[in-house]
Tab-separated table of C-alpha atoms and ligand atoms in Angstrom:
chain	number	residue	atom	x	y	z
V	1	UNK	CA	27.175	-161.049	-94.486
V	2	UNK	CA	25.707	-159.613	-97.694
V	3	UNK	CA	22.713	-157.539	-98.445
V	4	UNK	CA	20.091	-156.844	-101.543
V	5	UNK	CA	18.678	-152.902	-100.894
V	6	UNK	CA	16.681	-153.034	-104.409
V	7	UNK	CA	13.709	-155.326	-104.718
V	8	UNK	CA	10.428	-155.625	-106.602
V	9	UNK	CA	7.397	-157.721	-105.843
V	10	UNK	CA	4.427	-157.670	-107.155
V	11	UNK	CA	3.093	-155.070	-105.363
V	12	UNK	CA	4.673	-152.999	-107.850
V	13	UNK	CA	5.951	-154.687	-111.165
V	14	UNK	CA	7.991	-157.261	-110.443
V	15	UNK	CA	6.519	-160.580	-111.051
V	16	UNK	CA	7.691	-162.309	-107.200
V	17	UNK	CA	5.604	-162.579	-104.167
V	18	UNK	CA	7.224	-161.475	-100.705
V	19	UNK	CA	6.966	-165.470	-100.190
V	20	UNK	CA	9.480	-166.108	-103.447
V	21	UNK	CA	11.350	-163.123	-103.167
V	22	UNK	CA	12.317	-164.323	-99.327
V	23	UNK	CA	12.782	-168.161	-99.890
V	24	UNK	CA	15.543	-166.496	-103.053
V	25	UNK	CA	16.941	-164.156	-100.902
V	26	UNK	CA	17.694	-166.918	-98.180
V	27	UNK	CA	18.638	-169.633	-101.041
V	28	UNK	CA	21.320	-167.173	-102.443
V	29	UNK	CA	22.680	-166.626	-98.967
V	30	UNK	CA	21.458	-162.949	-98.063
V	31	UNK	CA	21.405	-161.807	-94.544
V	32	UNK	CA	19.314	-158.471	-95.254
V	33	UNK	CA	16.981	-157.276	-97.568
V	34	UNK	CA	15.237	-153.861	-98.552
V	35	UNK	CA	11.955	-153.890	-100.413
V	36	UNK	CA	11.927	-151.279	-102.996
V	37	UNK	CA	8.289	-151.258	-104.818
V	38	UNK	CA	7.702	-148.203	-106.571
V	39	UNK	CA	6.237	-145.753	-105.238
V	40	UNK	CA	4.397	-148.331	-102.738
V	41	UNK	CA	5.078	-149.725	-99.042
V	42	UNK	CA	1.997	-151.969	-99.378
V	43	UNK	CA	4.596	-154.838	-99.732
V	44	UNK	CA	6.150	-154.278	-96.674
V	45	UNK	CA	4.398	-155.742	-94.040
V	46	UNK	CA	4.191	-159.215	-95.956
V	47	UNK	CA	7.754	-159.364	-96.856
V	48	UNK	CA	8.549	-158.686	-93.216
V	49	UNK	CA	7.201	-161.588	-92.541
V	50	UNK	CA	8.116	-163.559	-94.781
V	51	UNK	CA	12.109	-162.353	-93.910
V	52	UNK	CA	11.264	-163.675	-90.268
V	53	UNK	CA	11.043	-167.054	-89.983
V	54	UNK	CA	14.785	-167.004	-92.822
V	55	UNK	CA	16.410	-164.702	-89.967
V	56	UNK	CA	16.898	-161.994	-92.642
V	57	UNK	CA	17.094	-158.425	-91.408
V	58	UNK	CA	14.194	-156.499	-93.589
V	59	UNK	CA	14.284	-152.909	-94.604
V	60	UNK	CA	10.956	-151.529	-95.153
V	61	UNK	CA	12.108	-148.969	-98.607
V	62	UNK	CA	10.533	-147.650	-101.601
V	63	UNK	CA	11.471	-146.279	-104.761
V	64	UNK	CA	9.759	-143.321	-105.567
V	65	UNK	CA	9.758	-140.906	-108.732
V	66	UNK	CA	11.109	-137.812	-108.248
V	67	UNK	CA	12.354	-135.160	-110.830
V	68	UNK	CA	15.372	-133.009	-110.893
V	69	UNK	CA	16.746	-130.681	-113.556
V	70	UNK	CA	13.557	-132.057	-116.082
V	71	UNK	CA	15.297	-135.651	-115.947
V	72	UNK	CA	13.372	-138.310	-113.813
V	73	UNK	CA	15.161	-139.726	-111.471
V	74	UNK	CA	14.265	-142.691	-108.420
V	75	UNK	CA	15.069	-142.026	-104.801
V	76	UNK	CA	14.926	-144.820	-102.995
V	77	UNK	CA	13.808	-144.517	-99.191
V	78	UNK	CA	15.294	-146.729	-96.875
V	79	UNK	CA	13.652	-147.474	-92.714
V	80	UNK	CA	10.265	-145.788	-93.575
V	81	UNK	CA	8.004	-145.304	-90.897
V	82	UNK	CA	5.068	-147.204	-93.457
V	83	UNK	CA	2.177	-145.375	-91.571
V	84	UNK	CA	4.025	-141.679	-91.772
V	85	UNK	CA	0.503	-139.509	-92.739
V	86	UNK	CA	2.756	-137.537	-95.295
V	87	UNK	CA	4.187	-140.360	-97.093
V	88	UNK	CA	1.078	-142.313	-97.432
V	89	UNK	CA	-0.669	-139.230	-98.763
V	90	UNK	CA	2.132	-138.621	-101.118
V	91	UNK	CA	2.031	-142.171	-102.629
V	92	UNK	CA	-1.739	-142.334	-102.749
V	93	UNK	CA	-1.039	-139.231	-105.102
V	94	UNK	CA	1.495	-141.025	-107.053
V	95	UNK	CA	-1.080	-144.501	-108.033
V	96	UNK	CA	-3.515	-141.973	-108.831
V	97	UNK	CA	-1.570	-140.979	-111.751
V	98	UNK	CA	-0.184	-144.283	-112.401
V	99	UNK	CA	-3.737	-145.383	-112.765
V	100	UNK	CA	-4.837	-142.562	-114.874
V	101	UNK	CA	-1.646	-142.909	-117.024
V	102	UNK	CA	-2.328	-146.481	-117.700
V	103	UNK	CA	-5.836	-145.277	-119.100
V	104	UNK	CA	-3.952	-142.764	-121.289
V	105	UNK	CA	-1.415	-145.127	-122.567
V	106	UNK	CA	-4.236	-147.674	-123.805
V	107	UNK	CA	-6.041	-144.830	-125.353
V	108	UNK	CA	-3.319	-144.312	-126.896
V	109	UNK	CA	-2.794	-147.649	-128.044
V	110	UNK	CA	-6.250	-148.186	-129.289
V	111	UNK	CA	-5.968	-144.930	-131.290
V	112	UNK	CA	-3.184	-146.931	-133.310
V	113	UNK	CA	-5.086	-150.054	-133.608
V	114	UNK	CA	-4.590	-151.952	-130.582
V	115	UNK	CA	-7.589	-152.949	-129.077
V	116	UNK	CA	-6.111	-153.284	-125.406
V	117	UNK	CA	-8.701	-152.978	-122.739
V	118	UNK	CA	-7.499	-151.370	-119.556
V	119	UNK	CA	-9.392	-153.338	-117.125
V	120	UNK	CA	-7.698	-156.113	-118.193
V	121	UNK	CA	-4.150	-153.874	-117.475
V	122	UNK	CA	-5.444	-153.435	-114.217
V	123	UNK	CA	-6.236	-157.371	-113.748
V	124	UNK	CA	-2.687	-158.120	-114.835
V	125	UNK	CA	-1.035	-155.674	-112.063
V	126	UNK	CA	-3.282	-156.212	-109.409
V	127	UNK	CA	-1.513	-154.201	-107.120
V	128	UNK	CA	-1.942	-149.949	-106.440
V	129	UNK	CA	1.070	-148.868	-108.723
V	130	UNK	CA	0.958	-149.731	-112.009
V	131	UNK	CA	3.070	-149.203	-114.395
V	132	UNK	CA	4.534	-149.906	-117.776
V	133	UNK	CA	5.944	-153.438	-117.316
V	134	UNK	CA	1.994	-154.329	-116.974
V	135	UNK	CA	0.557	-153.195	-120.025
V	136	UNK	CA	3.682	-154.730	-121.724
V	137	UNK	CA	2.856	-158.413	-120.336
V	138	UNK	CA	-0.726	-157.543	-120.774
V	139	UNK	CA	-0.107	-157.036	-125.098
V	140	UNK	CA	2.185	-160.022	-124.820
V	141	UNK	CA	-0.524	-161.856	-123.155
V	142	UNK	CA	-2.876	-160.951	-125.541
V	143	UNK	CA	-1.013	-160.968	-128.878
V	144	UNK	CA	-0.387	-157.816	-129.491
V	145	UNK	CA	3.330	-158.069	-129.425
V	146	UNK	CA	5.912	-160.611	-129.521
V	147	UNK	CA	7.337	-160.063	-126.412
V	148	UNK	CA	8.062	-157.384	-123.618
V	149	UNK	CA	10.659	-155.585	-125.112
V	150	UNK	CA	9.158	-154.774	-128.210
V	151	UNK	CA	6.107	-153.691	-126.542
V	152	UNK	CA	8.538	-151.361	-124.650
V	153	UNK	CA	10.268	-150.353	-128.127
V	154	UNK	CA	7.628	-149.892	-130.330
V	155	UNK	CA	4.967	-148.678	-128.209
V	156	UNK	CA	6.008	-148.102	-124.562
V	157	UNK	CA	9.740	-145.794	-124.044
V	158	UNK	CA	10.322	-142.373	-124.217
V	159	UNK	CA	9.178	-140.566	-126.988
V	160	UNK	CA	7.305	-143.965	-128.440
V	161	UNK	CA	3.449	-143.545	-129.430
V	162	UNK	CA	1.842	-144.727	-126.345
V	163	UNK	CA	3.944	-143.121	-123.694
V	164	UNK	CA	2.135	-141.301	-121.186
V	165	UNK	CA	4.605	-139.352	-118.272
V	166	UNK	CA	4.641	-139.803	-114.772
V	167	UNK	CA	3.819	-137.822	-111.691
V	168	UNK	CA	7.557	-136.792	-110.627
V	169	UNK	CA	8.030	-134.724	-107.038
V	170	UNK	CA	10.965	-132.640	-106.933
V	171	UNK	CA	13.504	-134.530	-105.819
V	172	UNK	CA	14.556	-132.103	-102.318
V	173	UNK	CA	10.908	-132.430	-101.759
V	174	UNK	CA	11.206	-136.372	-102.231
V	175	UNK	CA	14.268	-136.612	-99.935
V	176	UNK	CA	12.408	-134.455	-97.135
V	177	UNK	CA	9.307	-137.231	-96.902
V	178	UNK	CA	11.889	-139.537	-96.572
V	179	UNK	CA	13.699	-138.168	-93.619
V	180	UNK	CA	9.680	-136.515	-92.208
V	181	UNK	CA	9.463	-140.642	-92.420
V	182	UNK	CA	12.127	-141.528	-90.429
V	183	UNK	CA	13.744	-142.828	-93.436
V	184	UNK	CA	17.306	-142.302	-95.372
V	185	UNK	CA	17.601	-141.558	-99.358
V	186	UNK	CA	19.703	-142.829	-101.656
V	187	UNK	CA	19.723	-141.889	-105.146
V	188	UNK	CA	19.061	-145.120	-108.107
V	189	UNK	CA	21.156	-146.573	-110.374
V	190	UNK	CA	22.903	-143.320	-111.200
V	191	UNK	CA	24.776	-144.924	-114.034
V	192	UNK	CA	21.021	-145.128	-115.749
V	193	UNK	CA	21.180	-140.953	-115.978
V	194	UNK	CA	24.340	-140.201	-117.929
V	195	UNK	CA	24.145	-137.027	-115.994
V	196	UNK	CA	26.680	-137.051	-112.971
V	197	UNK	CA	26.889	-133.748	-112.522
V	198	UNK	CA	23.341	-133.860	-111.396
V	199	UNK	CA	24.759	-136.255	-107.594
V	200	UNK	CA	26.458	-132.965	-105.757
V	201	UNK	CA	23.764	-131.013	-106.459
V	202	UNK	CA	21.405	-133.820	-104.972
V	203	UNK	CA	24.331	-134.277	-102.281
V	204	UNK	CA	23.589	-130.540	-100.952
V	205	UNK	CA	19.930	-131.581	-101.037
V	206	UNK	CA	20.611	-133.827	-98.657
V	207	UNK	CA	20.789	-137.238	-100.136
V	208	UNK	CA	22.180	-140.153	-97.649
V	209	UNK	CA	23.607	-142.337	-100.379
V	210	UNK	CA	24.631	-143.525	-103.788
V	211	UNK	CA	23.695	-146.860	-105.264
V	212	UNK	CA	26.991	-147.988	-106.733
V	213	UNK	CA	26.514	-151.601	-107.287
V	214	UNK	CA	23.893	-152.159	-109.830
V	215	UNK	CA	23.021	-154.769	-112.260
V	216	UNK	CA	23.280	-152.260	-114.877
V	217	UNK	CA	26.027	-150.201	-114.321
V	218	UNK	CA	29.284	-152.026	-116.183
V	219	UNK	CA	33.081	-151.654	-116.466
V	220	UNK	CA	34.244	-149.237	-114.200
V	221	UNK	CA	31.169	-147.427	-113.170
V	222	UNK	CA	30.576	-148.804	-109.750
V	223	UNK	CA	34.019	-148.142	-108.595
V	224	UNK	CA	33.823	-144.912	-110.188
V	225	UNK	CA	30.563	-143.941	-108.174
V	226	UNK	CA	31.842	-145.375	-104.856
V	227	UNK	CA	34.934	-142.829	-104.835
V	228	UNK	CA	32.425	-140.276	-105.749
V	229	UNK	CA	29.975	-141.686	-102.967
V	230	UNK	CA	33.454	-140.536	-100.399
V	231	UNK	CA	34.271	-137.553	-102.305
V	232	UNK	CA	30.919	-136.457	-101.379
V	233	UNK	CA	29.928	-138.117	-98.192
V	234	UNK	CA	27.304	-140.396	-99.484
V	235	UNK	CA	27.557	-143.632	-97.795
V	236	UNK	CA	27.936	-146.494	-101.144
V	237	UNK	CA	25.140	-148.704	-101.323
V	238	UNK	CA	23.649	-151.609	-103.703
V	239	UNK	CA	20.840	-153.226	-104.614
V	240	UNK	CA	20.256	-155.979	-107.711
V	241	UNK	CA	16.966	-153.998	-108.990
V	242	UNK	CA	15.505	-157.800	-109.404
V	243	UNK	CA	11.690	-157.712	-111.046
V	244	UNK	CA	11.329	-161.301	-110.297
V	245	UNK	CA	10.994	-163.465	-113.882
V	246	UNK	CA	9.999	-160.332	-116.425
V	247	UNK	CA	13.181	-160.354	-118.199
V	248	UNK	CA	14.163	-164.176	-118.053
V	249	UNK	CA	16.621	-164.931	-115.083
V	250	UNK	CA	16.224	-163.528	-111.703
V	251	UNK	CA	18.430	-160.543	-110.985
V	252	UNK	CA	18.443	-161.695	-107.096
V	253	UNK	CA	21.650	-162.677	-105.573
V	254	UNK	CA	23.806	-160.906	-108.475
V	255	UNK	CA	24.662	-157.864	-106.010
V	256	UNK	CA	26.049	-158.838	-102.784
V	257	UNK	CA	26.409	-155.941	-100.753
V	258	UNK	CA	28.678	-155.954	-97.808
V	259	UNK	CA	26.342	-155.798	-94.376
V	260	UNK	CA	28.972	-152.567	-93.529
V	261	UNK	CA	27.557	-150.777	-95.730
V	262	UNK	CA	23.931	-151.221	-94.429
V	263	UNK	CA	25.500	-150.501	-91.057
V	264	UNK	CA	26.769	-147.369	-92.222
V	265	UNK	CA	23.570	-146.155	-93.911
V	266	UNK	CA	21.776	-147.157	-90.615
V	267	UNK	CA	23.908	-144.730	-89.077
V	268	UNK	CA	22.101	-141.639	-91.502
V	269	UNK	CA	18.727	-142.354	-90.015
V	270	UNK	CA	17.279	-139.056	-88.367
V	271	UNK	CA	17.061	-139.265	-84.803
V	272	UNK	CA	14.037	-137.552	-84.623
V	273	UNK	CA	11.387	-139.137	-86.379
V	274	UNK	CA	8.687	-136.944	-87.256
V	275	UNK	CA	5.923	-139.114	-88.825
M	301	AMP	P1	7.122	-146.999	-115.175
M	301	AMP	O1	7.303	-146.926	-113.693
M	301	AMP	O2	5.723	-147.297	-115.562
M	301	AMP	O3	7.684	-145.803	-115.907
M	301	AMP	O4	7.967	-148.258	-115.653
M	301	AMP	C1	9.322	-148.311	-115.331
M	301	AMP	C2	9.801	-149.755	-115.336
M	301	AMP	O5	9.692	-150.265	-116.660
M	301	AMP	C3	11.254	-149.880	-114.961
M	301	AMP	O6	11.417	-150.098	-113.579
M	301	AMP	C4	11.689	-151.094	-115.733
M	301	AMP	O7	11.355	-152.233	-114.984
M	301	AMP	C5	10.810	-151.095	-116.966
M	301	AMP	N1	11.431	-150.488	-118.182
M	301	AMP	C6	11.694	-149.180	-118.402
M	301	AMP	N2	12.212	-148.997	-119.635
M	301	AMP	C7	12.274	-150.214	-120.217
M	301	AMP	C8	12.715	-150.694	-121.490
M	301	AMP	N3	13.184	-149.854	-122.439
M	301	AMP	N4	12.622	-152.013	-121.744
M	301	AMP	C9	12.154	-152.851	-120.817
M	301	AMP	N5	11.719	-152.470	-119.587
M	301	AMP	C10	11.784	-151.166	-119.281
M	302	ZN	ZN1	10.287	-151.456	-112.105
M	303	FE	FE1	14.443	-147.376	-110.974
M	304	FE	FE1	13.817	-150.452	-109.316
């Protein structure tokens, strides 16, 4: 039995439903999924029951933006209790950024010539956290730029002209509304970072896990971070990071996790659920 803990549907920015995502996740053989919208649960309840009827054990997750040392880094939360008070509040905080941002980013854009209307930004998403993958499909859509990457390369990444931050919570802070939630936390694609020194530190913080398998980490990364995941005490985890169709082939299916693994992060949970 395999599993998939990183997912994106379009109640974030990847391009599936929780219908497609599902029907994939059964096609390529899965037995459990997590979904992993950033900094959203609104997904959950849909893809729960759209795992039903496949027989495919569903994780309600998130991946939310945190911050630690200046560097941003994503925490994804794993069993969250989707009506916890604190967590809703927190990620009600989060869109409102993302929202704002978007406005600032197409400012920013139409200050360089690019008449890019953010309404239609917001038509594109559709969903309460959006982000940059949106106003890249949006230019694309409208001509403003070949295609998604170059709207990310010219205009959209770090230090480019139209990049607007993010609202980041400290990352102990992050990893405390995940366990207030009922929920474990497991650091994201750590391999994405080039900073390891940065996973003790968020070890003592009291992170659960370490995503090892990832579709970007290469060579020997993943076997590097699994023996730090038992140097440390992190259980090893995995997730493809699929965003459905916006980067050509579907990343679903190319990390199978082994269901132990799931069983062992299970075992993290906090007892006490304080919602
Ligand atoms: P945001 O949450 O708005 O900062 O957008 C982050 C998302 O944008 C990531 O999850 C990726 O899907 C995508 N992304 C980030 N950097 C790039 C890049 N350089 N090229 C293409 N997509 C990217
Ligand atoms: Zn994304
Ligand atoms: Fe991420
Ligand atoms: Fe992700």
């Amino acid at each position: 039995m395999f599993a998939d803990l990183h997912l994106h549907t379009f109640f974030s920015d990847g391009t599936f439903s929780p219908e497609e995502l599902a029907d994939r996740a059964h096609a390529e053989g899965l037995s459990a999924l997590a979904l992993t919208d950033h900094d959203s649960v609104d997904g959950c309840p849909r893809m729960a029951l759209a795992c039903a009827p496949h027989k495919i054990e569903f994780i309600p997750g998130a991946e939310l933006t945190a911050e630690h040392r200046d560097r941003e880094v994503h925490i994804l939360g794993y069993w969250l209790d989707i009506d916890s008070p604190a967590l809703l509040s927190r990620l009600a905080g989060f869109q409102a950024v993302r929202i704002e941002r978007i406005r600032g980013m197409v400012e920013r854009l139409n200050q360089r010539g690019i008449p890019l209307v953010a309404d239609a930004v917001f038509a594109l998403a559709n969903c309460q956290s959006p982000g940059r993958p949106h106003v890249a499909r949006a230019m694309v859509a409208q001509g403003f730029c070949r295609d998604y990457d170059e709207a990310f390369e010219r205009f959209l990444k770090k230090g480019r002209p139209a990049w607007v931050p993010k609202a980041r919570m400290d990352v102990k802070a992050t990893i405390e509304i995940i366990h207030a939630a009922g929920g474990v936390a497991v650091l994201a694609h750590p391999g994405l970072y080039r900073a390891d020194f940065i996973i003790p530190e968020l070890a003592a913080a009291g992170l659960d896990g370490l995503e090892c398998w990832h579709t970007k980490h290469f060579g020997g990364a993943s076997a590097a971070y699994e023996r730090m995941a038992t140097q440390l005490g992190l259980i090893a985890t995995g997730g493809s990071d699929c965003h459905g169709m916006s980067k050509g082939e579907p990343l679903i299916g190319r990390i199978r996790l082994p269901y132990a693994q799931v069983v062992a992060l299970k075992a993290r949970r906090p007892t006490a659920v304080v919602s």
